[in-house]
């Protein structure tokens, strides 16, 4: 039964998405609005186009932005699979081993097949954060990156499925496998001063100095 199958897929994807969706998003208890989030919202809601990748410096807030986006999508009822790349088991080295990992989480079929099944019924978003942590520049064993790239390539172009990624700029520009994605880059700039000023002032910092 398709409905039962999709229910099992959604439950497994929910368990897999916890690491990214629970990522801290607030500074001193406050959210600093970033204009790039609107670009990511548009990318996640569009019906066609290339893979989208958020590119920015280390510590710039990429994980917080993807967590925010994922939380909004989930709250709106959008089908979602959110993956924190660096928290996948280190022994994953192929799409088959990634499939076994998801089956351990309760997925009733291979990840690509699960995404296809959901996308046939409703719009789906695949979020993958911190691909840079698995790149050749950062990790001697790049099997996890190979598995995720295979997932991206096998899923790209599926009707009803949008893909949003994140990476540090150095790895994205200089790891050939990341550059080969041909993704549309959203460049993460420094947060607007108005938001930073509000957080600092709320914490008792005299920003005039």
Tab-separated table of C-alpha atoms in Angstrom:
chain	number	residue	atom	x	y	z
A	1	UNK	CA	0.000	0.000	0.000
A	2	UNK	CA	1.506	3.343	-1.106
A	3	UNK	CA	0.139	5.281	1.852
A	4	UNK	CA	1.539	2.833	4.415
A	5	UNK	CA	4.871	2.779	2.587
A	6	UNK	CA	5.076	6.571	2.506
A	7	UNK	CA	4.178	6.753	6.187
A	8	UNK	CA	7.080	4.434	6.995
A	9	UNK	CA	9.393	6.475	4.776
A	10	UNK	CA	8.384	9.731	6.478
A	11	UNK	CA	8.959	8.218	9.918
A	12	UNK	CA	12.427	6.974	8.961
A	13	UNK	CA	13.329	10.300	7.350
A	14	UNK	CA	12.160	12.078	10.498
A	15	UNK	CA	14.550	10.025	12.606
A	16	UNK	CA	17.394	10.627	10.154
A	17	UNK	CA	16.751	14.388	10.091
A	18	UNK	CA	17.057	14.996	13.830
A	19	UNK	CA	20.788	15.816	13.837
A	20	UNK	CA	20.367	18.723	11.412
A	21	UNK	CA	16.950	19.993	12.520
A	22	UNK	CA	18.109	20.140	16.154
A	23	UNK	CA	21.210	22.181	15.286
A	24	UNK	CA	21.380	25.430	17.364
A	25	UNK	CA	19.977	28.399	15.476
A	26	UNK	CA	19.923	31.230	18.021
A	27	UNK	CA	22.522	33.728	19.216
A	28	UNK	CA	21.952	34.719	22.850
A	29	UNK	CA	18.449	33.309	22.462
A	30	UNK	CA	17.651	35.318	19.338
A	31	UNK	CA	17.424	34.553	15.641
A	32	UNK	CA	19.373	36.899	13.364
A	33	UNK	CA	17.489	37.129	10.088
A	34	UNK	CA	19.700	36.385	7.086
A	35	UNK	CA	18.616	37.452	3.589
A	36	UNK	CA	20.045	34.232	2.151
A	37	UNK	CA	17.283	32.287	3.902
A	38	UNK	CA	14.724	33.744	1.506
A	39	UNK	CA	16.825	32.537	-1.431
A	40	UNK	CA	16.886	29.052	0.068
A	41	UNK	CA	13.126	29.150	0.653
A	42	UNK	CA	12.627	30.035	-3.006
A	43	UNK	CA	14.982	27.257	-4.112
A	44	UNK	CA	13.163	24.699	-1.949
A	45	UNK	CA	9.762	25.729	-3.277
A	46	UNK	CA	10.609	26.035	-6.979
A	47	UNK	CA	9.430	23.325	-9.325
A	48	UNK	CA	12.606	23.055	-11.396
A	49	UNK	CA	16.202	24.170	-11.664
A	50	UNK	CA	19.637	22.965	-10.608
A	51	UNK	CA	20.764	21.777	-7.220
A	52	UNK	CA	21.229	24.718	-4.819
A	53	UNK	CA	24.270	24.986	-2.552
A	54	UNK	CA	24.794	27.455	0.298
A	55	UNK	CA	28.458	28.467	0.281
A	56	UNK	CA	30.163	30.372	3.076
A	57	UNK	CA	33.039	30.581	5.562
A	58	UNK	CA	33.527	28.279	8.559
A	59	UNK	CA	31.349	29.347	11.464
A	60	UNK	CA	29.293	31.605	9.222
A	61	UNK	CA	25.944	30.036	10.107
A	62	UNK	CA	25.331	27.593	7.242
A	63	UNK	CA	24.123	24.784	9.508
A	64	UNK	CA	21.846	27.165	11.420
A	65	UNK	CA	20.316	28.388	8.153
A	66	UNK	CA	19.673	24.880	6.841
A	67	UNK	CA	18.258	23.863	10.225
A	68	UNK	CA	15.962	26.905	10.103
A	69	UNK	CA	14.887	26.086	6.562
A	70	UNK	CA	14.287	22.446	7.462
A	71	UNK	CA	12.235	23.393	10.502
A	72	UNK	CA	10.053	25.707	8.426
A	73	UNK	CA	9.535	23.057	5.766
A	74	UNK	CA	8.692	20.408	8.329
A	75	UNK	CA	6.274	22.728	10.155
A	76	UNK	CA	4.503	23.460	6.869
A	77	UNK	CA	4.004	19.748	6.242
A	78	UNK	CA	6.572	19.445	3.458
A	79	UNK	CA	8.154	16.003	3.068
A	80	UNK	CA	11.794	16.320	4.063
A	81	UNK	CA	15.038	14.401	4.431
A	82	UNK	CA	17.723	16.443	6.212
A	83	UNK	CA	21.213	14.954	6.514
A	84	UNK	CA	24.092	16.277	8.641
A	85	UNK	CA	26.856	14.870	6.464
A	86	UNK	CA	29.610	14.880	9.071
A	87	UNK	CA	27.459	12.897	11.511
A	88	UNK	CA	26.870	9.946	9.212
A	89	UNK	CA	28.642	6.753	10.363
A	90	UNK	CA	32.272	6.787	9.188
A	91	UNK	CA	31.988	3.290	7.672
A	92	UNK	CA	29.527	4.432	4.986
A	93	UNK	CA	31.418	4.229	1.692
A	94	UNK	CA	28.795	3.655	-0.995
A	95	UNK	CA	25.148	4.196	-1.799
A	96	UNK	CA	24.477	0.593	-0.745
A	97	UNK	CA	25.936	1.177	2.716
A	98	UNK	CA	23.980	4.434	2.985
A	99	UNK	CA	20.851	2.433	2.160
A	100	UNK	CA	21.676	-0.032	4.952
A	101	UNK	CA	22.059	2.855	7.384
A	102	UNK	CA	18.604	4.149	6.484
A	103	UNK	CA	17.095	0.676	6.691
A	104	UNK	CA	18.416	0.534	10.259
A	105	UNK	CA	16.377	3.703	10.857
A	106	UNK	CA	13.264	1.998	9.503
A	107	UNK	CA	13.298	2.959	5.821
A	108	UNK	CA	11.314	0.337	3.873
A	109	UNK	CA	13.421	0.658	0.693
A	110	UNK	CA	16.582	2.206	-0.761
A	111	UNK	CA	16.925	5.943	-0.117
A	112	UNK	CA	16.546	6.915	-3.782
A	113	UNK	CA	13.450	4.729	-4.091
A	114	UNK	CA	12.013	6.294	-0.931
A	115	UNK	CA	12.555	9.792	-2.327
A	116	UNK	CA	10.931	8.749	-5.609
A	117	UNK	CA	7.930	7.300	-3.779
A	118	UNK	CA	7.366	10.440	-1.722
A	119	UNK	CA	7.906	12.783	-4.682
A	120	UNK	CA	5.237	10.916	-6.631
A	121	UNK	CA	2.707	11.989	-3.995
A	122	UNK	CA	3.933	15.410	-2.788
A	123	UNK	CA	6.825	17.905	-3.052
A	124	UNK	CA	9.971	16.702	-1.272
A	125	UNK	CA	13.145	18.523	-0.200
A	126	UNK	CA	16.514	16.851	0.344
A	127	UNK	CA	18.812	18.922	2.595
A	128	UNK	CA	22.455	17.907	3.047
A	129	UNK	CA	24.586	20.051	5.339
A	130	UNK	CA	28.380	20.305	5.552
A	131	UNK	CA	29.528	18.379	2.514
A	132	UNK	CA	32.877	20.139	2.977
A	133	UNK	CA	33.617	18.027	6.072
A	134	UNK	CA	33.751	14.949	3.832
A	135	UNK	CA	35.778	16.462	1.003
A	136	UNK	CA	39.241	15.408	-0.100
A	137	UNK	CA	40.651	18.508	1.591
A	138	UNK	CA	39.249	17.522	5.012
A	139	UNK	CA	38.848	13.737	5.142
A	140	UNK	CA	41.240	11.006	4.011
A	141	UNK	CA	38.353	8.570	3.764
A	142	UNK	CA	35.871	10.167	1.397
A	143	UNK	CA	33.498	7.208	1.140
A	144	UNK	CA	30.684	9.119	2.815
A	145	UNK	CA	31.049	11.886	0.250
A	146	UNK	CA	30.956	9.328	-2.552
A	147	UNK	CA	27.732	7.904	-1.129
A	148	UNK	CA	26.073	11.302	-0.808
A	149	UNK	CA	27.184	12.423	-4.269
A	150	UNK	CA	25.718	9.216	-5.701
A	151	UNK	CA	22.480	9.989	-3.856
A	152	UNK	CA	22.439	13.539	-5.239
A	153	UNK	CA	23.156	12.463	-8.813
A	154	UNK	CA	20.549	9.678	-8.680
A	155	UNK	CA	17.929	12.033	-7.205
A	156	UNK	CA	18.576	15.155	-9.270
A	157	UNK	CA	15.895	15.678	-11.876
A	158	UNK	CA	13.211	13.688	-10.067
A	159	UNK	CA	9.968	15.578	-10.542
A	160	UNK	CA	8.774	17.064	-7.271
A	161	UNK	CA	12.160	16.786	-5.534
A	162	UNK	CA	14.362	19.776	-4.682
A	163	UNK	CA	17.932	19.491	-3.361
A	164	UNK	CA	19.638	22.083	-1.126
A	165	UNK	CA	23.216	21.579	0.104
A	166	UNK	CA	25.855	23.487	2.059
A	167	UNK	CA	29.648	23.643	1.939
A	168	UNK	CA	32.509	25.904	2.908
A	169	UNK	CA	33.714	27.901	-0.070
A	170	UNK	CA	37.293	26.573	-0.192
A	171	UNK	CA	36.209	22.940	-0.408
A	172	UNK	CA	33.408	23.705	-2.848
A	173	UNK	CA	35.736	25.551	-5.212
A	174	UNK	CA	38.704	23.170	-4.956
A	175	UNK	CA	37.266	19.672	-4.538
A	176	UNK	CA	36.530	18.591	-8.103
A	177	UNK	CA	33.743	16.265	-7.037
A	178	UNK	CA	31.839	19.079	-5.321
A	179	UNK	CA	32.434	21.441	-8.221
A	180	UNK	CA	31.079	18.785	-10.602
A	181	UNK	CA	27.593	19.148	-9.089
A	182	UNK	CA	27.005	22.222	-11.233
A	183	UNK	CA	24.954	23.672	-8.397
A	184	UNK	CA	23.523	27.170	-8.220
A	185	UNK	CA	25.468	28.821	-5.399
A	186	UNK	CA	23.912	31.032	-2.738
A	187	UNK	CA	26.788	32.963	-1.136
A	188	UNK	CA	26.429	33.504	2.612
A	189	UNK	CA	27.487	37.027	3.535
A	190	UNK	CA	28.110	38.449	6.997
A	191	UNK	CA	24.865	38.883	8.960
A	192	UNK	CA	23.240	42.321	8.684
A	193	UNK	CA	24.569	44.742	11.295
A	194	UNK	CA	21.057	45.586	12.467
A	195	UNK	CA	20.527	42.038	13.678
A	196	UNK	CA	23.973	41.784	15.267
A	197	UNK	CA	23.554	45.156	16.950
A	198	UNK	CA	20.212	44.078	18.450
A	199	UNK	CA	21.703	40.888	19.919
A	200	UNK	CA	24.723	42.700	21.342
A	201	UNK	CA	22.650	45.532	22.795
A	202	UNK	CA	20.259	43.018	24.393
A	203	UNK	CA	23.296	41.401	26.028
A	204	UNK	CA	24.386	44.743	27.507
A	205	UNK	CA	27.182	45.485	25.029
A	206	UNK	CA	27.708	49.150	24.159
A	207	UNK	CA	27.966	48.852	20.370
A	208	UNK	CA	28.809	52.540	19.979
A	209	UNK	CA	32.252	51.608	21.283
